[in-house]
Every structure is written in C-alpha cells, then in structure tokens.
C-alpha cells in the first residue's frame, strides 16, 4: 500500500520540475486515486498534505489548483488581452494554511469514535445539549455568552437569516435596513414579500434616529443590522451607538435581526443582543470561521421569539444535519475553532496591508480586521464600466448597486473581497485593478 506522503512527494516533485504548472487544476480526487492505484481516502490525505505544504489551493465548486509561487512574473498591463483565469474578489471565503490539518484531525476523531451511526441520524433545530453548549462557547464575545437554551441551528448562515426574517415579519411588512446592506438579505426579503426601508448610516453605522423617524412615518416590523464589520463598508458600531440603538428598540418595541457572521474577527466586542436581548435575534454561521464547505447556521432567539424562529426553520426545510453539529462540538473542544479564528484575524490584517499598498492613492476604506475594501472609483469611471473592464482581465468585483437598498443605482464604487485568492494572486489582481483605474474608460471601450 502506498503511503500518502510518498505520493504527495511525487506530486511535489512534478510541481518543482515545472511539469505541473502554477494555476493548473489537479484531477478530482477519485480520478487521482485511480491513476495512482490508491484508495479514495488516501487521495484525500494526499490533497490535504499538498495544501498543508502550501503547494495547492482548493476553490469551492472548482477544484484543487497548483498554487502560484512567490516571485512569479508580473501580470500583463491592465489594458491587455483578457485573462485566461478568473480571480474572484466577489465571494469572500477566508482560508489559512493550517486549516485543513486542524479540521482533518477533528473529523478523524469523529469517524473513529464508534458513534458514526448515531451522528448521521436526523436532528431538530434545537440540536443537542452538547451542541448548544459548544455553540454558546463558540459565539461568546467580550463578556457576553448566549444562553445555550436560546440557541437554534440551521443548515447554514443564510438559512438562519431567512428563518429570523420570516419569524419577525410577514408578507407586506416593513423591514428597516442600512442603506447599504447584504445582497442576500435583499433576495430573502423579496422572496418573503417584505418591503425594505433604507435607513441612514454614518461613520458609526446605523443611525438610531433614522430608525425612530422611519417608525413614526409608518411602523417598522423589524430592522436588520450588521453592527460589527458591516458588509460592505467595514463599519463597526461603538458602544455608545449600540446603547442608543438598543434604547430605541426597547422603547419602540421594534425587533432586530443582528447579523454577526463577520463579528468573530472582532470577538472582543459584545453584540447588540447583549443590550436588547428580548428584542434581538442574533444570526451567525460556522463557515467563515472554519471553511466554506462546512456549513452550519446559528440563531440566538429570545424566549418569546424562539418558537417562531424554530417553526420557520422547520417549515423552510432549514434544520441542520447532525454530522456538522457533532464536528463543531469536537472542533470547539480541541481548540481548532479558536486557533483558526486567531489565524484568520491575523490574515485579515495582512490582506488589508496588501490592499493599502496597491490602492493607497485612491479613496478606499477597509477596517484592519475586515476582509472587505470599499473603493470609490476615480472620475470618470462608472461602477458598471469598471466591473466590466475588470472582468475582461479575469477579475470579478462587486458594484455598489448590489448593496444599495434604496437608490436603483449606487455610488460609483465597488466592493473588493480580499479573502478568497492567495496573497500572491490578490496582490497581482489589485495591481491590475489599480492600473486599470488610472487609465481612461474610453481606452477600455476602444479595445
């Protein structure tokens, strides 16, 4: 039987010799196993070992690719022929080198535990007592730790968000949102027949007076808010703003859906739910902390709302599988979650430094702990034209209009997701975009 390390050594030698080139896609694991006459499980270990050595990178839905080496040739000028490969700065999935090894260890323990049959059985939205306790530890921020009995589970974060909105609104309801908001929330509201009411934001995030004013004009059923590392602007509400917003919610009787998916990057900050617990459903997910392929959603609901949120999870078919719950329990217990959170916090800072190095001459914003960069484009560039020009060079970016909850067209800006490419690919892509922004749109149009 071949040892997975010897197979990995052979692939590494192919890469070193240039027979496997940077950016080249490796075959699917089952095909790789057949070619090398090894078991599928051994092929999986080979791929994990190559990733651990930094030789390959996995892209969800696309496969495993030979990683670009540091010091690779600089890219062609911005206004050149279309690129052969796509750099995704739209989706944002933080990945760090130690990720696969840490998660594999927990999964191996789970499979070898002798309880595999039990963890493959169905489970409801309430999960298990062990899962609720582990989730409470995982979601702890600052001095706030949620009551484990108030935690519900969904298949992923988007499902938890959908259930929370469905539980707090009804068709025709008015849902207040920040004037720039998460695009998926816009889709959820449209599907549920909910009207979005854009609310003003400033440098401290959502303006509480805007909530009061909108509620007086025509009552709001709920508000959706991202208090920490707002997507796309990377804003974080200071304590005084959170206190003010909590007072408005409690006084007016408005409920809130608090999106905390990126808040693990600032886990020193207690959430809005710690200030207005009886009016707030907090939603979060596992995938950003751990890996994009590991989906599990959380909803921390006050007692008065828990039944409605659980009912929405069941009726939507959004209850979780038991396996990720059990895996989460082990990853939390063995320290894998904490280790990856710290690594991803450091990685965010490194990627923001890369963005600052290439885009420092432009009007951009991005918190040091965020994986986003908001870029107000130089005149005469329009967002839609810039997105098209970037796509011609194999780089996908998101126009501001995708986040706008009010105006049909947003400002002439784009959001850059810094998490998904390797640092080297990110650096080259941002250099290309900077060169593009310094050129004239009519040059692009004339190609």
XYZ file of C-alpha atoms in Angstrom:
447
model
C 0.000 0.000 0.000
C 1.367 3.393 -0.958
C 1.933 5.900 1.842
C 0.139 9.187 1.209
C 3.338 11.123 1.957
C 5.274 9.370 -0.793
C 2.507 10.154 -3.280
C 2.478 13.769 -2.123
C 6.281 13.869 -2.529
C 5.903 12.679 -6.133
C 3.347 15.396 -6.919
C 5.564 17.986 -5.210
C 8.447 16.893 -7.442
C 6.250 17.345 -10.519
C 5.450 20.880 -9.378
C 9.104 21.685 -8.642
C 10.136 20.430 -12.086
C 7.524 22.568 -13.784
C 5.629 19.604 -15.186
C 2.654 20.764 -13.135
C 2.398 24.489 -13.725
C 1.066 27.261 -11.484
C -2.696 27.520 -11.803
C -3.055 24.026 -13.288
C -6.026 22.071 -11.981
C -5.414 18.708 -10.371
C -7.839 15.907 -11.253
C -10.797 15.178 -8.955
C -9.724 13.046 -6.013
C -11.437 9.885 -7.241
C -9.745 10.164 -10.638
C -6.418 10.873 -8.912
C -6.923 7.748 -6.789
C -7.497 5.594 -9.878
C -4.442 6.992 -11.676
C -2.185 6.263 -8.705
C -3.845 2.968 -7.686
C -4.632 4.222 -4.202
C -7.783 4.384 -2.096
C -10.042 7.412 -2.278
C -9.280 8.139 1.391
C -5.543 8.092 0.640
C -6.057 10.518 -2.239
C -7.892 12.841 0.135
C -4.933 12.740 2.524
C -2.548 13.482 -0.367
C -4.563 16.565 -1.299
C -4.625 17.722 2.326
C -0.866 17.228 2.577
C -0.227 19.245 -0.603
C -2.392 22.063 0.764
C -0.589 21.907 4.116
C 2.750 22.331 2.309
C 1.367 25.372 0.529
C 1.662 23.751 -2.897
C -2.021 23.738 -3.800
C -5.163 25.681 -3.037
C -8.757 24.464 -3.146
C -11.546 26.569 -4.646
C -15.092 25.618 -3.709
C -17.010 24.300 -6.705
C -13.938 24.468 -8.975
C -11.366 22.011 -7.634
C -7.744 21.971 -6.483
C -5.099 24.048 -8.251
C -1.319 24.330 -8.130
C -0.608 27.396 -6.080
C 1.146 30.421 -7.538
C 4.708 30.656 -6.316
C 6.051 33.841 -4.680
C 8.068 35.871 -7.121
C 6.072 34.747 -10.136
C 6.189 37.010 -13.178
C 4.214 40.225 -13.002
C 0.893 40.289 -14.820
C 0.377 41.859 -18.196
C -0.618 45.547 -18.320
C -4.177 46.287 -17.236
C -5.386 47.126 -20.724
C -4.308 43.925 -22.396
C -5.917 40.816 -23.740
C -8.466 39.071 -21.496
C -7.005 36.881 -18.768
C -7.196 33.115 -19.016
C -8.239 32.527 -15.381
C -10.671 34.228 -13.038
C -9.730 35.906 -9.760
C -12.789 36.053 -7.539
C -12.968 39.244 -5.458
C -16.745 38.881 -5.090
C -17.120 35.844 -2.842
C -15.197 36.045 0.415
C -14.012 32.781 1.984
C -11.060 33.194 4.384
C -8.616 30.298 4.178
C -5.349 29.826 6.103
C -2.667 27.142 5.537
C -3.246 25.283 8.818
C -6.974 24.994 8.192
C -7.143 21.571 6.538
C -4.860 19.854 9.027
C -6.720 21.152 12.078
C -10.122 20.226 10.726
C -8.996 16.810 9.487
C -7.839 15.843 12.967
C -11.283 16.547 14.409
C -13.045 14.639 11.655
C -10.791 11.628 12.081
C -11.689 11.511 15.772
C -15.354 11.727 14.908
C -15.230 8.903 12.379
C -13.181 6.713 14.713
C -15.298 7.447 17.773
C -17.552 4.463 17.246
C -20.579 6.744 17.155
C -20.705 7.433 13.429
C -24.080 5.758 13.036
C -25.623 7.990 15.682
C -24.176 11.239 14.293
C -25.681 10.502 10.877
C -29.204 10.494 12.301
C -31.561 13.472 11.868
C -31.650 16.239 14.454
C -34.042 19.142 15.001
C -33.471 22.883 15.135
C -32.628 22.676 18.837
C -29.709 20.351 18.126
C -28.325 18.509 21.143
C -27.358 19.728 24.637
C -23.663 19.245 23.818
C -24.031 21.198 20.570
C -25.812 24.059 22.329
C -23.079 24.319 24.957
C -20.326 24.214 22.324
C -22.148 26.808 20.219
C -22.533 29.077 23.238
C -18.761 28.957 23.781
C -18.107 29.498 20.074
C -20.426 32.534 19.919
C -19.089 34.161 23.099
C -17.920 37.734 22.511
C -16.493 40.104 25.064
C -18.198 39.257 28.341
C -21.381 38.066 26.611
C -22.136 34.369 26.342
C -25.539 33.364 24.962
C -27.851 31.147 26.964
C -27.411 27.683 25.402
C -31.161 27.083 25.716
C -31.801 30.015 23.373
C -29.628 28.645 20.522
C -31.181 27.126 17.409
C -29.384 25.610 14.433
C -29.809 25.857 10.651
C -28.106 24.226 7.692
C -26.124 27.416 7.083
C -25.999 31.102 7.957
C -28.270 32.190 5.117
C -30.939 29.778 6.284
C -30.653 31.098 9.837
C -31.065 34.623 8.465
C -34.055 33.609 6.336
C -35.733 31.986 9.345
C -35.143 35.031 11.547
C -36.633 37.425 8.977
C -39.574 35.094 8.341
C -40.223 34.821 12.091
C -40.187 38.574 12.725
C -42.091 39.772 9.644
C -44.940 38.786 7.344
C -45.773 39.473 3.690
C -46.143 43.194 3.226
C -44.165 44.012 6.382
C -41.617 46.847 6.530
C -38.074 45.807 7.378
C -35.607 48.579 8.124
C -32.100 48.016 6.758
C -28.905 50.010 6.456
C -28.908 51.944 3.184
C -26.089 49.649 2.015
C -26.889 46.100 3.022
C -26.089 42.436 2.443
C -27.352 41.497 -1.062
C -28.669 38.106 0.071
C -30.916 39.880 2.575
C -32.464 41.744 -0.345
C -33.245 38.427 -2.038
C -34.695 36.966 1.158
C -36.984 39.954 1.614
C -38.195 39.747 -1.989
C -38.965 36.060 -1.605
C -40.921 36.687 1.611
C -42.809 39.689 0.213
C -41.178 42.049 2.708
C -40.585 45.731 1.880
C -37.105 47.046 2.671
C -36.890 50.517 4.191
C -33.402 52.033 3.728
C -32.053 53.729 6.859
C -29.250 56.266 7.063
C -25.780 55.253 8.198
C -22.765 57.326 9.185
C -19.216 56.602 10.301
C -20.575 54.824 13.399
C -23.008 52.621 11.486
C -26.815 52.611 11.569
C -28.255 55.922 12.827
C -30.786 55.248 15.638
C -32.686 58.462 14.883
C -33.272 57.151 11.361
C -34.949 54.077 12.859
C -37.195 56.271 15.014
C -38.104 58.543 12.115
C -38.976 55.669 9.787
C -41.021 54.005 12.520
C -43.014 57.181 13.165
C -43.742 57.615 9.457
C -45.030 54.047 9.041
C -44.339 51.387 11.711
C -41.426 49.046 11.118
C -41.922 45.381 11.929
C -38.194 44.812 12.443
C -34.733 46.031 11.484
C -31.804 44.113 10.062
C -28.410 45.387 11.166
C -24.716 44.451 10.930
C -23.128 46.150 13.950
C -19.616 44.690 13.558
C -17.628 44.877 10.294
C -20.603 45.865 8.209
C -20.676 44.374 4.725
C -19.680 46.213 2.505
C -18.353 49.245 4.419
C -16.467 47.539 7.280
C -18.090 49.887 9.814
C -18.269 48.851 13.473
C -20.678 50.494 15.907
C -19.029 51.930 19.020
C -20.541 51.089 22.407
C -22.426 54.373 22.714
C -24.116 53.814 19.332
C -25.103 50.265 20.285
C -26.548 51.538 23.570
C -28.569 54.182 21.730
C -29.899 51.693 19.179
C -30.821 49.236 21.950
C -32.775 52.014 23.718
C -34.695 52.739 20.502
C -35.569 49.067 20.031
C -36.702 48.630 23.622
C -38.700 51.871 23.701
C -40.409 51.398 20.346
C -40.925 47.624 20.601
C -39.132 47.013 17.289
C -37.387 43.663 16.897
C -33.943 43.325 15.348
C -32.103 40.696 13.326
C -28.428 41.085 14.189
C -26.088 39.632 11.552
C -22.879 38.607 13.318
C -21.320 36.460 10.583
C -18.111 38.544 10.431
C -18.070 39.542 14.099
C -15.680 36.700 15.014
C -12.948 38.944 13.624
C -13.695 41.371 16.495
C -14.639 38.918 19.218
C -13.769 41.413 21.951
C -16.992 43.352 21.237
C -20.296 42.310 22.892
C -23.225 42.245 20.438
C -26.414 44.258 20.240
C -28.112 41.135 21.624
C -26.302 41.719 24.923
C -28.045 45.097 25.232
C -31.510 44.344 23.860
C -31.728 40.587 24.394
C -35.530 40.401 24.435
C -35.844 42.238 21.109
C -32.944 40.720 19.134
C -32.388 37.535 17.137
C -28.659 37.111 16.506
C -27.622 35.039 13.478
C -24.170 33.648 12.777
C -22.518 30.778 10.925
C -19.625 28.340 11.069
C -18.258 28.596 7.535
C -16.389 31.921 7.769
C -14.658 30.800 10.953
C -13.696 27.379 9.643
C -14.148 26.576 5.950
C -16.655 27.468 3.204
C -17.616 23.835 2.768
C -18.553 23.444 6.457
C -21.993 24.966 6.740
C -23.900 25.375 9.982
C -26.050 28.325 10.971
C -26.878 29.665 14.417
C -29.840 31.712 15.633
C -29.859 33.020 19.202
C -33.502 33.869 19.835
C -35.186 35.318 22.932
C -37.693 33.046 24.594
C -40.686 34.927 23.216
C -39.445 34.514 19.629
C -37.772 31.105 19.784
C -40.896 29.182 18.812
C -41.440 31.290 15.707
C -37.811 31.004 14.616
C -37.832 27.239 15.163
C -41.097 26.968 13.233
C -39.615 28.942 10.338
C -36.580 26.636 10.297
C -38.791 23.559 10.154
C -41.218 24.883 7.556
C -38.392 26.117 5.344
C -36.603 22.775 5.490
C -33.634 24.582 7.049
C -32.884 22.374 10.034
C -29.293 21.113 10.199
C -27.654 17.771 9.662
C -26.352 16.144 12.840
C -22.859 15.497 11.467
C -21.723 19.157 11.352
C -23.137 19.659 14.836
C -21.013 16.820 16.194
C -17.973 18.002 14.257
C -18.428 21.527 15.634
C -18.527 20.140 19.184
C -15.171 18.413 18.674
C -13.512 21.352 16.892
C -14.604 23.675 19.658
C -13.399 21.277 22.369
C -9.968 20.589 20.841
C -9.214 24.263 20.205
C -9.372 24.128 16.397
C -12.008 26.879 16.256
C -10.024 29.256 18.464
C -6.802 28.571 16.543
C -8.420 29.241 13.166
C -10.188 32.368 14.393
C -6.876 33.856 15.556
C -5.187 32.881 12.282
C -7.947 34.470 10.220
C -7.841 37.621 12.303
C -4.129 37.944 11.532
C -4.700 37.111 7.871
C -7.281 39.890 7.518
C -4.695 42.440 8.639
C -2.109 41.108 6.191
C -4.560 41.343 3.288
C -5.596 44.861 4.191
C -1.921 45.822 4.102
C -1.682 44.397 0.584
C -4.742 46.406 -0.447
C -3.320 49.578 1.081
C -0.040 49.073 -0.743
C -1.734 48.925 -4.142
C -4.740 51.194 -3.592
C -3.343 53.765 -1.164
C -3.568 56.532 -3.768
C -7.329 56.025 -4.175
C -10.363 56.674 -1.983
C -10.877 53.334 -0.292
C -11.917 52.146 3.132
C -11.475 48.861 4.953
C -11.027 48.170 8.657
C -7.737 46.418 9.530
C -9.726 43.433 10.809
C -12.008 43.201 7.755
C -11.780 41.147 4.575
C -13.538 43.874 2.550
C -12.351 47.000 0.773
C -14.811 49.652 -0.438
C -13.436 51.650 -3.375
C -14.892 54.943 -4.562
C -13.725 54.973 -8.157
C -11.913 57.936 -9.646
C -13.800 60.029 -12.195
C -14.808 59.405 -14.947
C -15.101 55.693 -14.175
C -18.601 54.306 -13.566
C -19.036 51.234 -11.428
C -20.679 49.161 -14.160
C -17.970 50.042 -16.685
C -15.217 49.271 -14.201
C -16.779 45.909 -13.309
C -16.887 45.022 -16.998
C -13.297 46.163 -17.537
C -12.104 44.161 -14.532
C -13.944 41.093 -15.810
C -12.122 41.404 -19.126
C -8.918 40.872 -17.170
C -10.308 37.887 -15.306
C -11.106 39.734 -12.062
C -14.604 39.675 -10.549
C -15.611 42.614 -8.317
C -18.994 43.714 -6.986
C -20.618 47.058 -7.921
C -22.046 49.273 -5.187
C -25.532 48.917 -6.671
C -25.637 45.294 -5.454
C -25.677 46.583 -1.863
C -27.965 49.576 -2.287
C -31.303 49.172 -0.504
C -32.782 52.385 -1.832
C -31.433 54.025 -4.928
C -31.645 51.841 -8.047
C -28.044 52.837 -8.761
C -25.485 53.064 -6.019
C -22.471 55.394 -5.980
C -19.623 54.880 -8.419
C -17.900 52.389 -6.172
C -17.056 48.695 -5.981
C -16.519 46.271 -3.131
C -13.452 44.074 -3.153
C -13.479 40.774 -1.264
C -9.908 40.121 -0.155
C -10.250 36.644 1.332
C -10.531 34.053 -1.416
C -7.350 34.292 -3.569
C -3.868 33.537 -2.274
C -1.926 36.593 -1.129
C 0.191 36.499 -4.277
C -2.812 36.324 -6.606
C -4.561 39.055 -4.605
C -1.545 41.338 -4.884
C -1.310 40.908 -8.646
C -5.050 41.371 -9.103
C -5.073 44.599 -7.085
C -2.080 45.890 -9.040
C -4.001 45.215 -12.258
C -7.104 46.994 -10.924
C -5.032 49.987 -9.823
C -3.514 50.284 -13.299
C -6.979 49.958 -14.776
C -8.358 52.740 -12.570
C -5.517 55.055 -13.634
C -6.418 54.560 -17.289
C -9.357 56.166 -19.065
C -12.613 54.277 -19.611
C -12.553 55.182 -23.306
C -9.263 53.292 -23.633
C -11.048 50.180 -22.411
C -14.022 50.819 -24.685
C -11.731 51.142 -27.659
C -10.068 47.746 -27.286
